[in-house]
Amino acid sequence: ARPRDFSRLRAALQLLPELSPELTVLHSPLLAQLAAKCQPLPELCNLLERAIVDSPPMLIRDGGVIASSYNSELDQWRELATGATDYLERLEQREKERTGIASLKVGFNRVAGYYIETGRSAADQVPADYIRRQTLKNNERFIIPELKEYEDKVLGSQSKALALEKQLYDELFDLTAPYLAELQQLSAALAELDLLTNFAERAEQLNYHQPELTPEPGIQIKAGRHPVVEQVMTEPFIANPLKLSPERRMLMITGPNMGGKSTYMRQNALIVLMAYIGSFVPAERAVLGPVDRIFTRVGASDDLASGRSTFMVEMTETATILHHATAQSLVLMDEIGRGTSTYDGLSLAWACAEYLAQQLKAMTLFATHYFELTELASQLQGLANIHLDAVEHDEHIVFMHQVQDGAASKSYGLQVAQLAGVPRVVIQKAKQKLAQLEQQSVVSAKAPAAAKTAQPLQQQLFVEAEPHPILEQLAKLDPDQLSARQALDLLYQLKASL
């Protein structure tokens, strides 16, 4: 322990007499137990009040840790060391009068010790008993027997005071040792009390409610909120419910990017975690069954130091979940399979969802942009579709952040890209490509099965696009044959056809 640790311990012990009465009036069995463990230690408190100064330095080697009047011998050595200033002032004044050198002064440094300094011009006025100690560019430094003797005495007193202070500091540990068991019990009780106080203050200030823990399996949350996001938002946080039960163990979550899927998943995991550590939760009501562990596969990050790609990290975490999750585990899976090709990712996501629902039967929140996965709701028992809603208006998107039953209709990826500031020409090209791909998907769906088998396994996303009608019209024009009026009329015509 360092000197300031003793100072903090003393401050805590000084407050204990005020703490116990506050706890006993609350009529709580738990707080009564904590109050019994927070009994004052007047002897130890008195020892620290006498031994340690109010604001000690960080290290004992700096000195000035032990308070005055704690040890008479230490006080004597300190008085001798601190009295040097008065003596040196008297000596300087006396030597000025004796030598007649007005610029004479007494100084000290760690190299030369104490010395008498005069200017070079006054060197002929120096008395014979002055012994030259150091010559500088413009000054001369001398020592006299009286000053040398005092230097030895003062420096010796400082070192002796510091040595004695270190000895007394070490003895303080021995005097504190008998209270070690009581201090450990006190520390644990105060830590628990600090935690409970924090829980109570946050619950009161942030409108948290008491969760209900039940032996029945499942999770039911009414109007749940994210405890962090709601504090950093300037707008009101939109609360959402959650219902998981043996008949509804997996929720397939779809919706637009930025729609709030990840926030919704994380807020429910945090509510469960907060409830199981004894805290009130950010929800109007929470009824929680047994939850042994919380597993998450959320976000995207690589591990360059270990040579693992983003997809490898994703699969490693997924493997851990599939090997260790149980029917009483809460599992969060966010966009599994997005780090590889479309068909590979969709196949892996489908198989993981089936395994979690059929084999492990874990309580799972499964967010995805693969709309094909929503078909699992009609094939697997205990799986339901939900989505976070968004509204599109005049090529703009408004996120509602509300959880609703059923699958989302689209991902709104192009609209989100437009919000992010992607150049308009890129957005237009993406819309053309999207329409082409959707048309190819419809044609492929209507094609005979024999024709399907001849297609490549991986969809060719970037085939040559059909020429735009406006581009064809412009290619046939001869600008030199148009008048100004004709060119302006043509421009209006082309704009109207967009």
Short mmCIF file of C-alpha atoms in Angstrom, two decimals, residues 124-470:
data_model
loop_
_atom_site.label_atom_id
_atom_site.label_comp_id
_atom_site.label_asym_id
_atom_site.label_seq_id
_atom_site.Cartn_x
_atom_site.Cartn_y
_atom_site.Cartn_z
CA ASP A 124 39.76 40.83 -3.81
CA GLN A 125 37.43 41.63 -0.87
CA VAL A 126 37.04 37.98 0.13
CA PRO A 127 38.46 37.24 3.66
CA ALA A 128 41.35 34.82 4.10
CA ASP A 129 39.19 32.19 5.81
CA TYR A 130 37.10 31.75 2.64
CA ILE A 131 37.95 28.49 0.83
CA ARG A 132 37.27 28.49 -2.92
CA ARG A 133 34.88 25.68 -3.85
CA GLN A 134 33.77 26.49 -7.43
CA THR A 135 34.62 29.06 -10.11
CA LEU A 136 31.98 30.13 -12.61
CA LYS A 137 32.05 32.58 -15.54
CA ASN A 138 30.93 35.61 -13.52
CA ASN A 139 30.95 34.32 -9.93
CA GLU A 140 33.10 32.64 -7.34
CA ARG A 141 31.79 30.19 -4.75
CA PHE A 142 33.41 29.69 -1.36
CA ILE A 143 32.96 27.64 1.78
CA ILE A 144 33.90 28.45 5.37
CA PRO A 145 34.42 25.90 8.18
CA GLU A 146 31.29 27.05 10.02
CA LEU A 147 29.09 26.56 6.92
CA LYS A 148 30.66 23.18 6.16
CA GLU A 149 29.97 21.96 9.68
CA TYR A 150 26.36 23.12 9.46
CA GLU A 151 25.96 21.45 6.07
CA ASP A 152 27.01 18.09 7.46
CA LYS A 153 24.62 18.55 10.34
CA VAL A 154 21.61 19.54 8.18
CA LEU A 155 22.11 16.95 5.46
CA GLY A 156 22.54 14.30 8.11
CA SER A 157 19.31 15.35 9.80
CA GLN A 158 17.36 15.12 6.51
CA SER A 159 18.60 11.62 5.75
CA LYS A 160 18.00 10.52 9.34
CA ALA A 161 14.48 11.99 9.30
CA LEU A 162 13.66 10.15 6.05
CA ALA A 163 15.10 6.86 7.35
CA LEU A 164 13.10 7.16 10.57
CA GLU A 165 9.97 8.04 8.60
CA LYS A 166 10.35 4.90 6.47
CA GLN A 167 10.79 2.84 9.63
CA LEU A 168 7.64 4.29 11.19
CA TYR A 169 5.76 3.73 7.91
CA ASP A 170 6.74 0.04 7.91
CA GLU A 171 5.65 -0.26 11.54
CA LEU A 172 2.28 1.15 10.50
CA PHE A 173 1.67 -1.97 8.41
CA ASP A 174 2.33 -4.15 11.45
CA LEU A 175 -0.09 -2.08 13.52
CA THR A 176 -2.76 -2.38 10.80
CA ALA A 177 -2.33 -6.14 10.23
CA PRO A 178 -4.54 -7.26 13.18
CA TYR A 179 -7.48 -5.48 11.52
CA LEU A 180 -7.01 -7.27 8.18
CA ALA A 181 -9.94 -9.70 8.50
CA GLU A 182 -12.30 -6.91 9.58
CA LEU A 183 -11.09 -4.69 6.74
CA GLN A 184 -11.69 -7.42 4.18
CA GLN A 185 -15.21 -7.98 5.48
CA LEU A 186 -15.81 -4.23 5.51
CA SER A 187 -14.48 -3.88 1.96
CA ALA A 188 -16.79 -6.60 0.61
CA ALA A 189 -19.81 -5.10 2.39
CA LEU A 190 -19.08 -1.58 1.13
CA ALA A 191 -18.57 -2.89 -2.42
CA GLU A 192 -21.95 -4.63 -2.34
CA LEU A 193 -23.58 -1.56 -0.84
CA ASP A 194 -22.01 0.62 -3.53
CA LEU A 195 -23.41 -1.68 -6.22
CA LEU A 196 -26.91 -1.67 -4.72
CA THR A 197 -26.82 2.11 -4.35
CA ASN A 198 -25.87 2.49 -7.98
CA PHE A 199 -28.63 0.11 -9.07
CA ALA A 200 -31.18 2.03 -7.02
CA GLU A 201 -30.08 5.44 -8.27
CA ARG A 202 -30.13 4.35 -11.94
CA ALA A 203 -33.52 2.68 -11.55
CA GLU A 204 -34.98 5.82 -10.00
CA GLN A 205 -33.47 8.27 -12.47
CA LEU A 206 -33.92 6.24 -15.68
CA ASN A 207 -37.39 4.74 -15.06
CA TYR A 208 -36.28 1.11 -14.73
CA HIS A 209 -38.62 -1.56 -13.39
CA GLN A 210 -38.18 -4.69 -11.33
CA PRO A 211 -37.92 -7.86 -13.42
CA GLU A 212 -39.72 -11.06 -12.50
CA LEU A 213 -37.68 -14.28 -12.45
CA THR A 214 -39.69 -17.46 -12.93
CA PRO A 215 -38.83 -21.16 -13.31
CA GLU A 216 -41.01 -21.34 -16.43
CA PRO A 217 -38.92 -21.21 -19.64
CA GLY A 218 -39.20 -18.17 -21.86
CA ILE A 219 -38.60 -14.42 -22.02
CA GLN A 220 -41.36 -11.81 -22.08
CA ILE A 221 -40.42 -8.14 -22.22
CA LYS A 222 -42.90 -5.29 -22.55
CA ALA A 223 -41.67 -1.96 -23.96
CA GLY A 224 -37.97 -2.82 -23.67
CA ARG A 225 -35.33 -0.15 -24.27
CA HIS A 226 -31.60 -0.10 -24.89
CA PRO A 227 -30.00 1.31 -21.70
CA VAL A 228 -27.15 3.03 -23.56
CA VAL A 229 -28.70 4.11 -26.85
CA GLU A 230 -31.64 5.82 -25.18
CA GLN A 231 -29.23 8.00 -23.18
CA VAL A 232 -27.30 9.27 -26.20
CA MET A 233 -30.33 9.90 -28.44
CA THR A 234 -31.77 13.38 -28.77
CA GLU A 235 -35.16 11.94 -29.76
CA PRO A 236 -37.38 9.64 -27.67
CA PHE A 237 -36.34 5.99 -27.83
CA ILE A 238 -38.97 3.70 -29.38
CA ALA A 239 -39.56 0.78 -27.02
CA ASN A 240 -40.29 -2.69 -28.39
CA PRO A 241 -41.60 -5.96 -26.93
CA LEU A 242 -40.11 -9.45 -27.01
CA LYS A 243 -41.81 -12.79 -26.50
CA LEU A 244 -39.93 -16.09 -26.48
CA SER A 245 -41.46 -19.31 -25.22
CA PRO A 246 -41.20 -23.08 -25.83
CA GLU A 247 -43.71 -22.59 -28.67
CA ARG A 248 -41.87 -19.53 -30.03
CA ARG A 249 -38.16 -20.14 -29.48
CA MET A 250 -36.67 -18.42 -32.54
CA LEU A 251 -37.46 -15.06 -34.12
CA MET A 252 -36.27 -14.46 -37.70
CA ILE A 253 -35.71 -10.69 -37.82
CA THR A 254 -35.73 -8.87 -41.16
CA GLY A 255 -35.85 -5.21 -42.07
CA PRO A 256 -33.85 -2.41 -43.64
CA ASN A 257 -30.30 -1.47 -42.82
CA MET A 258 -30.30 1.09 -39.99
CA GLY A 259 -33.79 -0.10 -39.13
CA GLY A 260 -32.75 -1.11 -35.61
CA LYS A 261 -32.34 -4.89 -35.86
CA SER A 262 -29.00 -4.99 -34.03
CA THR A 263 -30.17 -2.50 -31.40
CA TYR A 264 -33.29 -4.58 -30.77
CA MET A 265 -31.26 -7.77 -30.34
CA ARG A 266 -28.69 -6.18 -28.05
CA GLN A 267 -31.22 -4.40 -25.85
CA ASN A 268 -32.96 -7.69 -25.07
CA ALA A 269 -29.65 -9.38 -24.23
CA LEU A 270 -28.74 -6.45 -21.95
CA ILE A 271 -32.13 -6.58 -20.22
CA VAL A 272 -31.62 -10.29 -19.48
CA LEU A 273 -28.07 -9.66 -18.27
CA MET A 274 -29.10 -6.74 -16.04
CA ALA A 275 -31.93 -8.77 -14.52
CA TYR A 276 -29.64 -11.67 -13.68
CA ILE A 277 -27.07 -9.44 -11.94
CA GLY A 278 -29.81 -8.05 -9.70
CA SER A 279 -30.59 -4.76 -11.42
CA PHE A 280 -33.89 -3.23 -12.42
CA VAL A 281 -34.29 -3.18 -16.20
CA PRO A 282 -35.23 -0.61 -18.88
CA ALA A 283 -38.66 -2.05 -19.64
CA GLU A 284 -42.20 -1.64 -18.39
CA ARG A 285 -42.29 -5.34 -17.52
CA ALA A 286 -39.90 -8.26 -17.85
CA VAL A 287 -40.69 -11.88 -17.00
CA LEU A 288 -37.61 -14.06 -17.42
CA GLY A 289 -37.26 -17.81 -17.20
CA PRO A 290 -33.97 -19.66 -16.67
CA VAL A 291 -31.10 -18.42 -18.85
CA ASP A 292 -27.79 -20.20 -18.41
CA ARG A 293 -25.70 -18.21 -20.91
CA ILE A 294 -25.92 -15.45 -23.52
CA PHE A 295 -24.18 -16.08 -26.83
CA THR A 296 -23.68 -13.36 -29.45
CA ARG A 297 -22.49 -13.33 -33.04
CA VAL A 298 -22.85 -9.63 -33.78
CA GLY A 299 -20.78 -7.21 -35.85
CA ALA A 300 -17.98 -7.72 -38.36
CA SER A 301 -14.27 -7.64 -37.57
CA ASP A 302 -11.14 -9.43 -38.69
CA ASP A 303 -8.13 -10.65 -36.73
CA LEU A 304 -5.12 -9.63 -38.80
CA ALA A 305 -2.62 -10.58 -36.10
CA SER A 306 -3.79 -14.19 -36.25
CA GLY A 307 -4.33 -14.18 -40.00
CA ARG A 308 -8.11 -14.66 -39.70
CA SER A 309 -10.49 -12.97 -42.12
CA THR A 310 -13.82 -11.44 -41.14
CA PHE A 311 -15.65 -14.53 -42.35
CA MET A 312 -13.28 -16.84 -40.45
CA VAL A 313 -13.89 -14.92 -37.22
CA GLU A 314 -17.63 -15.10 -37.88
CA MET A 315 -17.56 -18.86 -38.45
CA THR A 316 -15.34 -19.47 -35.39
CA GLU A 317 -17.80 -17.64 -33.15
CA THR A 318 -20.72 -19.45 -34.80
CA ALA A 319 -19.05 -22.80 -34.18
CA THR A 320 -18.62 -21.94 -30.49
CA ILE A 321 -22.32 -21.13 -30.21
CA LEU A 322 -23.45 -24.31 -31.98
CA HIS A 323 -21.21 -26.46 -29.75
CA HIS A 324 -22.12 -24.92 -26.39
CA ALA A 325 -25.62 -23.42 -26.53
CA THR A 326 -28.45 -25.20 -24.73
CA ALA A 327 -32.24 -24.95 -24.63
CA GLN A 328 -31.87 -22.39 -21.82
CA SER A 329 -29.37 -20.19 -23.69
CA LEU A 330 -30.16 -16.84 -25.30
CA VAL A 331 -28.49 -16.67 -28.73
CA LEU A 332 -28.04 -13.57 -30.88
CA MET A 333 -27.12 -14.20 -34.53
CA ASP A 334 -26.68 -11.09 -36.65
CA GLU A 335 -26.48 -11.57 -40.44
CA ILE A 336 -24.70 -14.92 -40.51
CA GLY A 337 -23.08 -15.69 -43.86
CA ARG A 338 -22.68 -12.17 -45.17
CA GLY A 339 -18.90 -12.50 -45.38
CA THR A 340 -18.92 -14.98 -48.29
CA SER A 341 -20.72 -15.55 -51.58
CA THR A 342 -24.50 -15.29 -51.76
CA TYR A 343 -25.27 -18.99 -52.08
CA ASP A 344 -22.65 -20.11 -49.56
CA GLY A 345 -23.81 -17.53 -47.02
CA LEU A 346 -27.48 -18.34 -47.47
CA SER A 347 -26.82 -22.08 -47.14
CA LEU A 348 -24.82 -21.62 -43.93
CA ALA A 349 -27.40 -19.26 -42.43
CA TRP A 350 -30.22 -21.69 -43.29
CA ALA A 351 -28.40 -24.67 -41.77
CA CYS A 352 -27.46 -22.74 -38.60
CA ALA A 353 -31.04 -21.58 -38.11
CA GLU A 354 -32.35 -25.13 -38.54
CA TYR A 355 -29.79 -26.52 -36.07
CA LEU A 356 -30.57 -23.89 -33.44
CA ALA A 357 -34.33 -24.41 -33.81
CA GLN A 358 -34.50 -28.20 -34.14
CA GLN A 359 -31.46 -29.61 -32.34
CA LEU A 360 -30.51 -27.09 -29.67
CA LYS A 361 -33.95 -25.49 -29.27
CA ALA A 362 -32.18 -22.38 -27.95
CA MET A 363 -33.98 -19.07 -27.52
CA THR A 364 -32.66 -17.27 -30.58
CA LEU A 365 -32.87 -13.84 -32.20
CA PHE A 366 -31.72 -14.32 -35.81
CA ALA A 367 -31.31 -11.16 -37.91
CA THR A 368 -30.78 -11.55 -41.65
CA HIS A 369 -31.07 -9.93 -45.06
CA TYR A 370 -31.62 -13.31 -46.72
CA PHE A 371 -35.39 -13.15 -47.25
CA GLU A 372 -35.33 -16.82 -48.23
CA LEU A 373 -34.86 -17.63 -44.53
CA THR A 374 -38.33 -16.31 -43.75
CA GLU A 375 -39.69 -19.47 -45.40
CA LEU A 376 -38.42 -21.42 -42.37
CA ALA A 377 -41.37 -20.11 -40.33
CA SER A 378 -43.69 -22.35 -42.35
CA GLN A 379 -41.35 -25.34 -42.11
CA LEU A 380 -40.02 -25.34 -38.53
CA GLN A 381 -42.05 -25.44 -35.36
CA GLY A 382 -41.30 -22.68 -32.88
CA LEU A 383 -39.92 -20.21 -35.47
CA ALA A 384 -41.68 -16.91 -36.21
CA ASN A 385 -40.97 -13.94 -38.45
CA ILE A 386 -40.80 -10.36 -37.21
CA HIS A 387 -39.49 -7.21 -38.86
CA LEU A 388 -38.63 -3.61 -38.12
CA ASP A 389 -40.75 -1.31 -40.16
CA ALA A 390 -39.76 1.51 -42.51
CA VAL A 391 -41.75 3.80 -44.82
CA GLU A 392 -40.59 4.95 -48.26
CA HIS A 393 -41.72 8.38 -49.49
CA ASP A 394 -40.48 10.20 -52.61
CA GLU A 395 -37.37 8.02 -52.91
CA HIS A 396 -36.59 8.67 -49.24
CA ILE A 397 -36.90 6.26 -46.36
CA VAL A 398 -38.16 6.87 -42.83
CA PHE A 399 -37.20 4.30 -40.19
CA MET A 400 -40.05 3.56 -37.79
CA HIS A 401 -37.94 1.35 -35.47
CA GLN A 402 -41.07 -0.58 -34.49
CA VAL A 403 -41.13 -4.37 -34.29
CA GLN A 404 -44.04 -5.96 -36.14
CA ASP A 405 -45.05 -9.53 -36.92
CA GLY A 406 -44.23 -11.01 -40.32
CA ALA A 407 -41.34 -10.65 -42.74
CA ALA A 408 -40.10 -7.40 -44.24
CA SER A 409 -40.88 -6.69 -47.88
CA LYS A 410 -37.45 -5.31 -48.86
CA SER A 411 -34.08 -4.19 -47.44
CA TYR A 412 -34.07 -0.60 -48.75
CA GLY A 413 -30.34 -0.91 -49.36
CA LEU A 414 -30.31 1.64 -52.19
CA GLN A 415 -32.18 4.20 -50.08
CA VAL A 416 -29.72 3.77 -47.22
CA ALA A 417 -26.82 4.18 -49.67
CA GLN A 418 -28.43 7.41 -50.86
CA LEU A 419 -28.70 8.62 -47.25
CA ALA A 420 -24.99 7.85 -46.83
CA GLY A 421 -24.13 10.22 -49.68
CA VAL A 422 -23.36 7.76 -52.49
CA PRO A 423 -23.27 9.75 -55.79
CA ARG A 424 -26.62 9.90 -57.55
CA VAL A 425 -25.23 8.43 -60.76
CA VAL A 426 -24.15 5.35 -58.82
CA ILE A 427 -27.59 5.04 -57.24
CA GLN A 428 -29.24 5.28 -60.67
CA LYS A 429 -26.95 2.59 -62.07
CA ALA A 430 -27.70 0.39 -59.04
CA LYS A 431 -31.45 0.78 -59.61
CA GLN A 432 -31.02 -0.33 -63.23
CA LYS A 433 -28.98 -3.33 -62.17
CA LEU A 434 -31.50 -4.19 -59.43
CA ALA A 435 -34.37 -4.15 -61.90
CA GLN A 436 -32.38 -6.33 -64.29
CA LEU A 437 -31.52 -8.86 -61.59
CA GLU A 438 -35.11 -9.00 -60.37
CA GLN A 439 -36.27 -9.60 -63.95
CA GLN A 440 -33.71 -12.37 -64.38
CA SER A 441 -34.93 -13.93 -61.12
CA VAL A 442 -38.52 -13.96 -62.42
CA VAL A 443 -37.47 -15.47 -65.74
CA SER A 444 -35.38 -18.12 -64.00
CA ALA A 445 -38.31 -19.03 -61.77
CA LYS A 446 -40.51 -19.66 -64.82
CA ALA A 447 -37.91 -21.61 -66.77
CA PRO A 448 -38.32 -25.42 -67.07
CA ALA A 449 -36.46 -27.56 -64.60
CA ALA A 450 -34.27 -28.96 -67.36
CA ALA A 451 -33.15 -25.48 -68.30
CA LYS A 452 -32.43 -24.71 -64.68
CA THR A 453 -30.01 -27.58 -64.36
CA ALA A 454 -27.93 -26.16 -67.21
CA GLN A 455 -27.44 -22.83 -65.43
CA PRO A 456 -24.20 -22.18 -63.48
CA LEU A 457 -24.40 -22.69 -59.73
CA GLN A 458 -23.31 -19.13 -58.93
CA GLN A 459 -25.55 -16.36 -60.28
CA GLN A 460 -23.85 -14.04 -62.76
CA LEU A 461 -24.56 -10.66 -61.25
CA PHE A 462 -22.77 -8.42 -63.74
CA VAL A 463 -24.03 -9.28 -67.24
CA GLU A 464 -24.18 -6.68 -70.00
CA ALA A 465 -27.03 -4.23 -69.38
CA GLU A 466 -29.66 -3.35 -71.99
CA PRO A 467 -29.03 0.07 -73.59
CA HIS A 468 -31.21 2.85 -72.21
CA PRO A 469 -33.78 4.27 -74.73
CA ILE A 470 -32.61 7.84 -74.11
#
